[in-house]
Amino acid sequence: MRAVTFTEFSSPPTIEDVPPPLLPAGGAVVRVAATGVCRSDWHAWSGHDDSVSLPHIPGHEFAGVIEEIDPAVPGFKKGDRVTAPFIFACGDCAHCRAGHTQVCPNQQQPGFDLKGSWAEYIAVTNAATNLVHLPDELDFDIAAGLGCRFGTAYHAVTVQGRVQPGETVAVIGCGGVGLSCVMIARAAGARVIAVDRAQSALDAAEKLGATPLYSDETTVARIHELGGAHVSIDALGARITATMAIESLRPKGRHVQVGLLLGEDANPPLPYGRAIALELELLGSHGLATSEYAALLSDVASGHLDLAGTVGTRIGFDDLPAALPAMNEPPRAGSFGITVAVL
């Protein structure tokens, strides 16, 4: 099969002919119809994740058709249209049995410790746990973006944030995940305050129904002038944005940390005194449980969520090698930012 590979970190990726993946016991082999291009792929290629072994095939967002499946796997067959979250769970542990596959301690991730989806075929382990049926009317390119950015935002807003109609949600950072959070929170009936320093990002958030707020030293005070937030979401991931989000909460508020805190920001000093006094909830959010796809796909099918604008750029398979070094430049603000390769 053809696959995008790299043999050294940050070296130019190339398209090579490699053996197709073997069928895992209890798993499936999926013919990839579309695969996402995510900044996490860039981190893997840049050597920022020690789970990546060389040579490597990147890619963790995909949708396609089952090519081969273990006959013991119930509910799926060859030819089914499917996708999967970016976390392949074991299906066996207490967390998986409780439906919390996104925090499975035995998890594996395609494009990181497993070969990824920038290829004609990808192996999916524990298919009964990790595969998700796709409705015929949902295009593969749209579906490929659900497993990471949009799915991550959906879990953050609806499950961790428990956003309710009439609540105020402050979204700090309006990149791809942040704008997805804005859309989902608005669809849930919340009032959304969108915070960013890029005017294009604020304009995009405003088009989705948010109140735009330029980020500066007065941001927290201005959010409280608007009544404070029931829910705050740091979709960027920095000590300053995490602190800003928590300080924007009203009493009994809920903070959701979805932006990754890396490097010097990995262990930020947070206002725990405020959290104690106001009985705030500080919540992490990681990916999307497989069981949550049903609600997400139902919201899409009903028109409650319109995913048509979530894909920013469509490219061909032959364009994928250039996509990784292109991400050496900062992402463009004000866009969902999802680039999808259609095979």
mmCIF file of C-alpha atoms in Angstrom:
data_model
loop_
_atom_site.group_PDB
_atom_site.id
_atom_site.type_symbol
_atom_site.label_atom_id
_atom_site.label_comp_id
_atom_site.label_asym_id
_atom_site.label_seq_id
_atom_site.Cartn_x
_atom_site.Cartn_y
_atom_site.Cartn_z
ATOM 1 C CA MET A 1 0.000 0.000 0.000
ATOM 2 C CA ARG A 2 1.027 3.637 -0.318
ATOM 3 C CA ALA A 3 1.782 5.453 2.912
ATOM 4 C CA VAL A 4 3.372 8.698 4.048
ATOM 5 C CA THR A 5 6.440 7.835 6.092
ATOM 6 C CA PHE A 6 9.369 9.521 7.777
ATOM 7 C CA THR A 7 12.567 7.843 8.940
ATOM 8 C CA GLU A 8 13.973 10.694 11.021
ATOM 9 C CA PHE A 9 12.226 13.324 13.096
ATOM 10 C CA SER A 10 11.672 16.572 11.187
ATOM 11 C CA SER A 11 13.068 15.003 8.006
ATOM 12 C CA PRO A 12 11.059 15.406 4.771
ATOM 13 C CA PRO A 13 8.242 12.819 4.687
ATOM 14 C CA THR A 14 7.867 10.716 1.557
ATOM 15 C CA ILE A 15 5.241 8.456 0.031
ATOM 16 C CA GLU A 16 6.456 4.861 -0.013
ATOM 17 C CA ASP A 17 5.106 1.426 -0.865
ATOM 18 C CA VAL A 18 4.914 -0.485 2.417
ATOM 19 C CA PRO A 19 3.244 -3.745 3.467
ATOM 20 C CA PRO A 20 -0.418 -3.292 4.426
ATOM 21 C CA PRO A 21 -1.281 -3.790 8.099
ATOM 22 C CA LEU A 22 -2.089 -7.270 9.340
ATOM 23 C CA LEU A 23 -5.525 -7.940 10.804
ATOM 24 C CA PRO A 24 -5.247 -7.728 14.616
ATOM 25 C CA ALA A 25 -7.017 -10.368 16.685
ATOM 26 C CA GLY A 26 -10.365 -8.819 17.587
ATOM 27 C CA GLY A 27 -9.633 -5.934 15.251
ATOM 28 C CA ALA A 28 -10.223 -4.620 11.756
ATOM 29 C CA VAL A 29 -8.383 -3.211 8.775
ATOM 30 C CA VAL A 30 -10.005 -0.054 7.396
ATOM 31 C CA ARG A 31 -9.493 1.322 3.890
ATOM 32 C CA VAL A 32 -8.927 5.023 4.532
ATOM 33 C CA ALA A 33 -11.193 7.346 2.541
ATOM 34 C CA ALA A 34 -10.185 10.587 4.280
ATOM 35 C CA THR A 35 -7.652 11.531 6.934
ATOM 36 C CA GLY A 36 -7.159 14.705 8.919
ATOM 37 C CA VAL A 37 -4.057 16.862 9.186
ATOM 38 C CA CYS A 38 -3.647 17.989 12.795
ATOM 39 C CA ARG A 39 -0.992 19.872 14.714
ATOM 40 C CA SER A 40 -0.585 16.753 16.857
ATOM 41 C CA ASP A 41 0.747 15.044 13.710
ATOM 42 C CA TRP A 42 3.347 17.808 13.504
ATOM 43 C CA HIS A 43 4.348 17.197 17.131
ATOM 44 C CA ALA A 44 4.803 13.477 16.387
ATOM 45 C CA TRP A 45 6.896 14.264 13.300
ATOM 46 C CA SER A 46 8.960 16.817 15.254
ATOM 47 C CA GLY A 47 9.923 14.237 17.890
ATOM 48 C CA HIS A 48 7.932 15.776 20.729
ATOM 49 C CA ASP A 49 6.289 12.448 21.668
ATOM 50 C CA ASP A 50 8.538 9.669 22.934
ATOM 51 C CA SER A 51 5.986 6.979 22.012
ATOM 52 C CA VAL A 52 6.765 7.411 18.299
ATOM 53 C CA SER A 53 9.172 4.837 16.851
ATOM 54 C CA LEU A 54 10.873 5.154 13.471
ATOM 55 C CA PRO A 55 10.166 4.647 10.631
ATOM 56 C CA HIS A 56 6.682 5.970 11.191
ATOM 57 C CA ILE A 57 3.336 6.622 9.501
ATOM 58 C CA PRO A 58 1.538 9.666 10.996
ATOM 59 C CA GLY A 59 -2.191 10.385 11.181
ATOM 60 C CA HIS A 60 -4.851 9.868 13.853
ATOM 61 C CA GLU A 61 -8.071 11.287 12.338
ATOM 62 C CA PHE A 62 -9.705 9.116 9.693
ATOM 63 C CA ALA A 63 -12.855 7.691 8.174
ATOM 64 C CA GLY A 64 -13.257 4.877 5.701
ATOM 65 C CA VAL A 65 -14.628 1.433 4.907
ATOM 66 C CA ILE A 66 -13.934 -1.872 6.632
ATOM 67 C CA GLU A 67 -11.718 -3.969 4.361
ATOM 68 C CA GLU A 68 -11.213 -6.896 6.726
ATOM 69 C CA ILE A 69 -12.519 -7.732 10.195
ATOM 70 C CA ASP A 70 -12.138 -10.527 12.715
ATOM 71 C CA PRO A 71 -15.322 -12.653 12.415
ATOM 72 C CA ALA A 72 -15.596 -12.660 16.213
ATOM 73 C CA VAL A 73 -16.268 -8.892 16.264
ATOM 74 C CA PRO A 74 -20.021 -8.294 16.629
ATOM 75 C CA GLY A 75 -21.977 -5.562 14.858
ATOM 76 C CA PHE A 76 -19.539 -4.826 12.028
ATOM 77 C CA LYS A 77 -18.820 -6.345 8.627
ATOM 78 C CA LYS A 78 -16.706 -5.770 5.540
ATOM 79 C CA GLY A 79 -17.929 -2.717 3.622
ATOM 80 C CA ASP A 80 -19.290 -0.820 6.637
ATOM 81 C CA ARG A 81 -18.569 2.921 6.721
ATOM 82 C CA VAL A 82 -16.694 3.668 9.951
ATOM 83 C CA THR A 83 -14.543 6.041 11.930
ATOM 84 C CA ALA A 84 -12.799 5.822 15.304
ATOM 85 C CA PRO A 85 -11.621 8.167 18.057
ATOM 86 C CA PHE A 86 -7.918 8.962 18.258
ATOM 87 C CA ILE A 87 -7.691 6.779 21.365
ATOM 88 C CA PHE A 88 -7.830 3.017 20.774
ATOM 89 C CA ALA A 89 -9.007 1.614 24.109
ATOM 90 C CA CYS A 90 -8.554 -1.925 25.427
ATOM 91 C CA GLY A 91 -12.279 -2.532 26.003
ATOM 92 C CA ASP A 92 -11.495 -4.656 29.038
ATOM 93 C CA CYS A 93 -10.566 -2.424 31.963
ATOM 94 C CA ALA A 94 -12.947 -0.910 34.514
ATOM 95 C CA HIS A 95 -12.841 2.473 32.754
ATOM 96 C CA CYS A 96 -13.759 0.954 29.378
ATOM 97 C CA ARG A 97 -16.540 -1.128 30.923
ATOM 98 C CA ALA A 98 -17.909 2.083 32.463
ATOM 99 C CA GLY A 99 -17.886 3.765 29.030
ATOM 100 C CA HIS A 100 -14.874 5.996 29.707
ATOM 101 C CA THR A 101 -12.682 4.730 26.878
ATOM 102 C CA GLN A 102 -10.975 8.123 26.554
ATOM 103 C CA VAL A 103 -9.090 7.519 29.813
ATOM 104 C CA CYS A 104 -8.281 3.829 29.264
ATOM 105 C CA PRO A 105 -4.933 3.182 31.007
ATOM 106 C CA ASN A 106 -4.040 0.654 28.292
ATOM 107 C CA GLN A 107 -4.822 2.981 25.404
ATOM 108 C CA GLN A 108 -2.893 3.171 22.165
ATOM 109 C CA GLN A 109 -2.977 6.004 19.664
ATOM 110 C CA PRO A 110 -2.700 5.732 15.884
ATOM 111 C CA GLY A 111 -0.082 8.078 14.529
ATOM 112 C CA PHE A 112 1.877 7.820 17.770
ATOM 113 C CA ASP A 113 2.595 4.399 19.288
ATOM 114 C CA LEU A 114 0.695 2.766 16.379
ATOM 115 C CA LYS A 115 1.104 3.317 12.655
ATOM 116 C CA GLY A 116 -1.315 6.013 11.568
ATOM 117 C CA SER A 117 -3.898 6.884 8.952
ATOM 118 C CA TRP A 118 -1.778 8.686 6.351
ATOM 119 C CA ALA A 119 -1.956 5.491 4.348
ATOM 120 C CA GLU A 120 -4.344 3.531 2.194
ATOM 121 C CA TYR A 121 -5.141 1.185 5.101
ATOM 122 C CA ILE A 122 -5.038 1.355 8.892
ATOM 123 C CA ALA A 123 -5.385 -1.382 11.506
ATOM 124 C CA VAL A 124 -7.876 -0.780 14.324
ATOM 125 C CA THR A 125 -7.382 -2.790 17.500
ATOM 126 C CA ASN A 126 -10.301 -3.952 19.681
ATOM 127 C CA ALA A 127 -12.748 -3.103 16.912
ATOM 128 C CA ALA A 128 -15.885 -3.788 18.957
ATOM 129 C CA THR A 129 -14.796 -1.039 21.356
ATOM 130 C CA ASN A 130 -13.195 1.442 18.987
ATOM 131 C CA LEU A 131 -15.074 1.402 15.679
ATOM 132 C CA VAL A 132 -18.057 3.690 15.126
ATOM 133 C CA HIS A 133 -20.658 3.277 12.381
ATOM 134 C CA LEU A 134 -21.076 6.301 10.103
ATOM 135 C CA PRO A 135 -24.423 7.241 8.544
ATOM 136 C CA ASP A 136 -24.488 7.132 4.744
ATOM 137 C CA GLU A 137 -25.305 10.838 4.493
ATOM 138 C CA LEU A 138 -22.173 11.966 6.380
ATOM 139 C CA ASP A 139 -19.266 12.605 4.019
ATOM 140 C CA PHE A 140 -15.965 10.924 4.836
ATOM 141 C CA ASP A 141 -14.031 14.203 4.851
ATOM 142 C CA ILE A 142 -16.349 15.692 7.481
ATOM 143 C CA ALA A 143 -16.320 12.479 9.523
ATOM 144 C CA ALA A 144 -12.514 12.356 9.544
ATOM 145 C CA GLY A 145 -12.435 15.537 11.625
ATOM 146 C CA LEU A 146 -14.691 14.198 14.379
ATOM 147 C CA GLY A 147 -12.187 11.978 16.155
ATOM 148 C CA CYS A 148 -9.871 14.703 17.412
ATOM 149 C CA ARG A 149 -10.662 18.426 17.377
ATOM 150 C CA PHE A 150 -14.434 18.512 17.076
ATOM 151 C CA GLY A 151 -14.910 15.401 19.189
ATOM 152 C CA THR A 152 -12.585 16.800 21.842
ATOM 153 C CA ALA A 153 -14.633 20.001 21.934
ATOM 154 C CA TYR A 154 -17.910 18.057 22.092
ATOM 155 C CA HIS A 155 -16.732 16.062 25.114
ATOM 156 C CA ALA A 156 -15.393 19.201 26.808
ATOM 157 C CA VAL A 157 -18.639 21.152 26.406
ATOM 158 C CA THR A 158 -21.350 18.522 26.797
ATOM 159 C CA VAL A 159 -19.818 15.962 29.161
ATOM 160 C CA GLN A 160 -17.150 17.669 31.248
ATOM 161 C CA GLY A 161 -18.620 21.179 31.150
ATOM 162 C CA ARG A 162 -22.243 19.950 31.347
ATOM 163 C CA VAL A 163 -23.304 23.163 29.613
ATOM 164 C CA GLN A 164 -27.006 23.951 30.023
ATOM 165 C CA PRO A 165 -29.351 26.328 28.161
ATOM 166 C CA GLY A 166 -29.112 29.876 29.491
ATOM 167 C CA GLU A 167 -25.664 29.471 31.028
ATOM 168 C CA THR A 168 -22.732 31.715 30.152
ATOM 169 C CA VAL A 169 -19.661 30.005 28.744
ATOM 170 C CA ALA A 170 -16.288 31.755 28.383
ATOM 171 C CA VAL A 171 -14.099 30.171 25.700
ATOM 172 C CA ILE A 172 -10.468 31.288 25.963
ATOM 173 C CA GLY A 173 -8.607 30.768 22.691
ATOM 174 C CA CYS A 174 -10.482 30.568 19.392
ATOM 175 C CA GLY A 175 -8.447 28.213 17.257
ATOM 176 C CA GLY A 176 -9.942 25.026 15.834
ATOM 177 C CA VAL A 177 -10.896 23.497 19.194
ATOM 178 C CA GLY A 178 -12.047 26.833 20.630
ATOM 179 C CA LEU A 179 -14.303 27.654 17.677
ATOM 180 C CA SER A 180 -15.722 24.139 17.871
ATOM 181 C CA CYS A 181 -16.468 24.759 21.568
ATOM 182 C CA VAL A 182 -18.203 28.020 20.637
ATOM 183 C CA MET A 183 -20.403 26.262 18.077
ATOM 184 C CA ILE A 184 -21.318 23.393 20.403
ATOM 185 C CA ALA A 185 -22.027 25.633 23.409
ATOM 186 C CA ARG A 186 -24.241 27.902 21.292
ATOM 187 C CA ALA A 187 -26.093 24.849 19.997
ATOM 188 C CA ALA A 188 -26.633 23.811 23.628
ATOM 189 C CA GLY A 189 -28.418 27.122 24.240
ATOM 190 C CA ALA A 190 -25.621 28.880 26.115
ATOM 191 C CA ARG A 191 -24.474 32.463 25.856
ATOM 192 C CA VAL A 192 -20.824 32.375 24.778
ATOM 193 C CA ILE A 193 -18.072 34.918 25.416
ATOM 194 C CA ALA A 194 -15.148 34.262 23.064
ATOM 195 C CA VAL A 195 -11.705 35.542 24.077
ATOM 196 C CA ASP A 196 -8.706 35.856 21.760
ATOM 197 C CA ARG A 197 -6.075 38.359 20.606
ATOM 198 C CA ALA A 198 -6.524 37.750 16.883
ATOM 199 C CA GLN A 199 -9.285 39.820 15.310
ATOM 200 C CA SER A 200 -9.884 37.143 12.685
ATOM 201 C CA ALA A 201 -10.513 34.595 15.448
ATOM 202 C CA LEU A 202 -12.919 36.950 17.211
ATOM 203 C CA ASP A 203 -14.725 37.618 13.928
ATOM 204 C CA ALA A 204 -15.110 33.881 13.337
ATOM 205 C CA ALA A 205 -16.451 33.361 16.867
ATOM 206 C CA GLU A 206 -18.899 36.233 16.444
ATOM 207 C CA LYS A 207 -20.231 34.648 13.245
ATOM 208 C CA LEU A 208 -20.962 31.547 15.315
ATOM 209 C CA GLY A 209 -23.006 33.620 17.758
ATOM 210 C CA ALA A 210 -20.456 34.486 20.445
ATOM 211 C CA THR A 211 -19.795 37.822 22.105
ATOM 212 C CA PRO A 212 -16.176 38.648 21.113
ATOM 213 C CA LEU A 213 -13.762 39.932 23.733
ATOM 214 C CA TYR A 214 -10.202 41.027 23.007
ATOM 215 C CA SER A 215 -7.779 39.421 25.465
ATOM 216 C CA ASP A 216 -5.857 41.829 27.701
ATOM 217 C CA GLU A 217 -5.367 42.596 31.392
ATOM 218 C CA THR A 218 -9.024 43.700 31.723
ATOM 219 C CA THR A 219 -10.542 40.497 30.313
ATOM 220 C CA VAL A 220 -11.532 38.911 33.623
ATOM 221 C CA ALA A 221 -13.133 42.126 34.891
ATOM 222 C CA ARG A 222 -15.088 42.530 31.655
ATOM 223 C CA ILE A 223 -16.371 38.956 31.839
ATOM 224 C CA HIS A 224 -17.591 39.630 35.374
ATOM 225 C CA GLU A 225 -19.253 42.846 34.182
ATOM 226 C CA LEU A 226 -21.233 40.530 31.901
ATOM 227 C CA GLY A 227 -22.211 38.406 34.903
ATOM 228 C CA GLY A 228 -19.298 35.975 35.059
ATOM 229 C CA ALA A 229 -19.119 32.527 33.519
ATOM 230 C CA HIS A 230 -20.918 29.399 34.637
ATOM 231 C CA VAL A 231 -18.408 27.436 32.558
ATOM 232 C CA SER A 232 -14.932 28.450 31.385
ATOM 233 C CA ILE A 233 -12.958 26.552 28.758
ATOM 234 C CA ASP A 234 -9.252 27.092 28.156
ATOM 235 C CA ALA A 235 -8.916 25.875 24.579
ATOM 236 C CA LEU A 236 -5.394 27.255 24.147
ATOM 237 C CA GLY A 237 -3.283 25.774 26.926
ATOM 238 C CA ALA A 238 -1.035 28.245 28.771
ATOM 239 C CA ARG A 239 -0.671 29.291 32.390
ATOM 240 C CA ILE A 240 -2.057 32.762 31.641
ATOM 241 C CA THR A 241 -5.141 31.443 29.812
ATOM 242 C CA ALA A 242 -5.836 28.732 32.393
ATOM 243 C CA THR A 243 -5.675 31.297 35.194
ATOM 244 C CA MET A 244 -7.801 33.775 33.234
ATOM 245 C CA ALA A 245 -10.439 31.124 32.621
ATOM 246 C CA ILE A 246 -10.678 30.107 36.271
ATOM 247 C CA GLU A 247 -10.806 33.710 37.477
ATOM 248 C CA SER A 248 -13.664 34.451 35.068
ATOM 249 C CA LEU A 249 -15.970 31.984 36.841
ATOM 250 C CA ARG A 250 -18.871 32.950 39.057
ATOM 251 C CA PRO A 251 -19.448 30.998 42.322
ATOM 252 C CA LYS A 252 -20.054 27.241 41.775
ATOM 253 C CA GLY A 253 -18.622 27.580 38.264
ATOM 254 C CA ARG A 254 -16.945 24.832 36.249
ATOM 255 C CA HIS A 255 -13.581 25.184 34.511
ATOM 256 C CA VAL A 256 -12.653 22.761 31.712
ATOM 257 C CA GLN A 257 -8.992 22.534 30.721
ATOM 258 C CA VAL A 258 -8.924 21.188 27.170
ATOM 259 C CA GLY A 259 -5.838 22.984 25.802
ATOM 260 C CA LEU A 260 -2.701 20.953 26.472
ATOM 261 C CA LEU A 261 -0.311 22.456 29.011
ATOM 262 C CA LEU A 262 3.199 21.689 27.782
ATOM 263 C CA GLY A 263 6.778 22.695 28.562
ATOM 264 C CA GLU A 264 7.019 25.621 30.969
ATOM 265 C CA ASP A 265 3.216 25.707 31.182
ATOM 266 C CA ALA A 266 2.905 22.052 32.218
ATOM 267 C CA ASN A 267 2.361 22.767 35.940
ATOM 268 C CA PRO A 268 1.008 26.304 36.230
ATOM 269 C CA PRO A 269 0.243 27.955 39.577
ATOM 270 C CA LEU A 270 -3.552 28.139 39.659
ATOM 271 C CA PRO A 271 -5.875 30.186 41.913
ATOM 272 C CA TYR A 272 -6.866 27.344 44.223
ATOM 273 C CA GLY A 273 -7.804 29.788 46.976
ATOM 274 C CA ARG A 274 -10.531 31.131 44.693
ATOM 275 C CA ALA A 275 -11.546 27.588 43.772
ATOM 276 C CA ILE A 276 -12.007 26.723 47.454
ATOM 277 C CA ALA A 277 -13.851 29.910 48.419
ATOM 278 C CA LEU A 278 -16.263 29.791 45.459
ATOM 279 C CA GLU A 279 -16.552 25.978 45.312
ATOM 280 C CA LEU A 280 -15.332 25.876 41.732
ATOM 281 C CA GLU A 281 -14.885 22.658 39.782
ATOM 282 C CA LEU A 282 -11.586 22.273 37.904
ATOM 283 C CA LEU A 283 -11.941 19.598 35.234
ATOM 284 C CA GLY A 284 -9.608 18.063 32.697
ATOM 285 C CA SER A 285 -10.870 16.958 29.297
ATOM 286 C CA HIS A 286 -9.213 14.456 26.982
ATOM 287 C CA GLY A 287 -10.629 13.285 23.685
ATOM 288 C CA LEU A 288 -14.041 11.710 23.203
ATOM 289 C CA ALA A 289 -15.401 8.401 24.472
ATOM 290 C CA THR A 290 -16.559 6.004 21.760
ATOM 291 C CA SER A 291 -19.964 5.839 23.460
ATOM 292 C CA GLU A 292 -20.419 9.617 22.978
ATOM 293 C CA TYR A 293 -20.399 9.381 19.183
ATOM 294 C CA ALA A 294 -24.084 8.403 19.167
ATOM 295 C CA ALA A 295 -25.133 11.738 20.692
ATOM 296 C CA LEU A 296 -22.716 13.680 18.475
ATOM 297 C CA LEU A 297 -23.916 12.004 15.272
ATOM 298 C CA SER A 298 -27.535 12.490 16.360
ATOM 299 C CA ASP A 299 -26.914 16.219 16.808
ATOM 300 C CA VAL A 300 -25.390 16.313 13.323
ATOM 301 C CA ALA A 301 -28.218 14.316 11.713
ATOM 302 C CA SER A 302 -30.867 16.557 13.289
ATOM 303 C CA GLY A 303 -29.155 19.719 12.047
ATOM 304 C CA HIS A 304 -28.494 20.788 15.631
ATOM 305 C CA LEU A 305 -24.806 20.934 14.683
ATOM 306 C CA ASP A 306 -23.767 21.975 11.179
ATOM 307 C CA LEU A 307 -20.343 20.576 10.339
ATOM 308 C CA ALA A 308 -20.173 21.895 6.782
ATOM 309 C CA GLY A 309 -17.731 24.655 7.705
ATOM 310 C CA THR A 310 -15.458 22.611 9.955
ATOM 311 C CA VAL A 311 -13.163 21.495 7.124
ATOM 312 C CA GLY A 312 -11.014 24.397 6.020
ATOM 313 C CA THR A 313 -8.926 22.805 3.268
ATOM 314 C CA ARG A 314 -9.185 19.619 1.213
ATOM 315 C CA ILE A 315 -6.031 18.166 -0.316
ATOM 316 C CA GLY A 316 -5.067 14.986 -2.132
ATOM 317 C CA PHE A 317 -3.011 12.098 -0.785
ATOM 318 C CA ASP A 318 0.030 13.199 -2.787
ATOM 319 C CA ASP A 319 -0.088 16.571 -1.002
ATOM 320 C CA LEU A 320 0.259 15.048 2.476
ATOM 321 C CA PRO A 321 4.094 14.959 2.734
ATOM 322 C CA ALA A 322 4.281 18.740 2.360
ATOM 323 C CA ALA A 323 1.642 19.256 5.060
ATOM 324 C CA LEU A 324 3.955 18.458 7.982
ATOM 325 C CA PRO A 325 6.778 20.954 7.284
ATOM 326 C CA ALA A 326 4.115 23.528 6.372
ATOM 327 C CA MET A 327 3.005 23.421 10.010
ATOM 328 C CA ASN A 328 6.342 24.866 11.111
ATOM 329 C CA GLU A 329 4.494 28.153 10.645
ATOM 330 C CA PRO A 330 1.898 29.150 13.295
ATOM 331 C CA PRO A 331 -1.686 28.128 12.472
ATOM 332 C CA ARG A 332 -3.924 30.714 10.840
ATOM 333 C CA ALA A 333 -6.261 32.329 13.357
ATOM 334 C CA GLY A 334 -9.988 32.525 12.782
ATOM 335 C CA SER A 335 -10.450 29.136 11.140
ATOM 336 C CA PHE A 336 -11.545 25.701 12.288
ATOM 337 C CA GLY A 337 -8.203 24.811 10.773
ATOM 338 C CA ILE A 338 -9.046 21.235 9.805
ATOM 339 C CA THR A 339 -7.236 20.112 6.679
ATOM 340 C CA VAL A 340 -8.447 16.791 5.292
ATOM 341 C CA ALA A 341 -6.766 14.610 2.679
ATOM 342 C CA VAL A 342 -9.270 12.762 0.515
ATOM 343 C CA LEU A 343 -7.888 9.472 -0.804
#
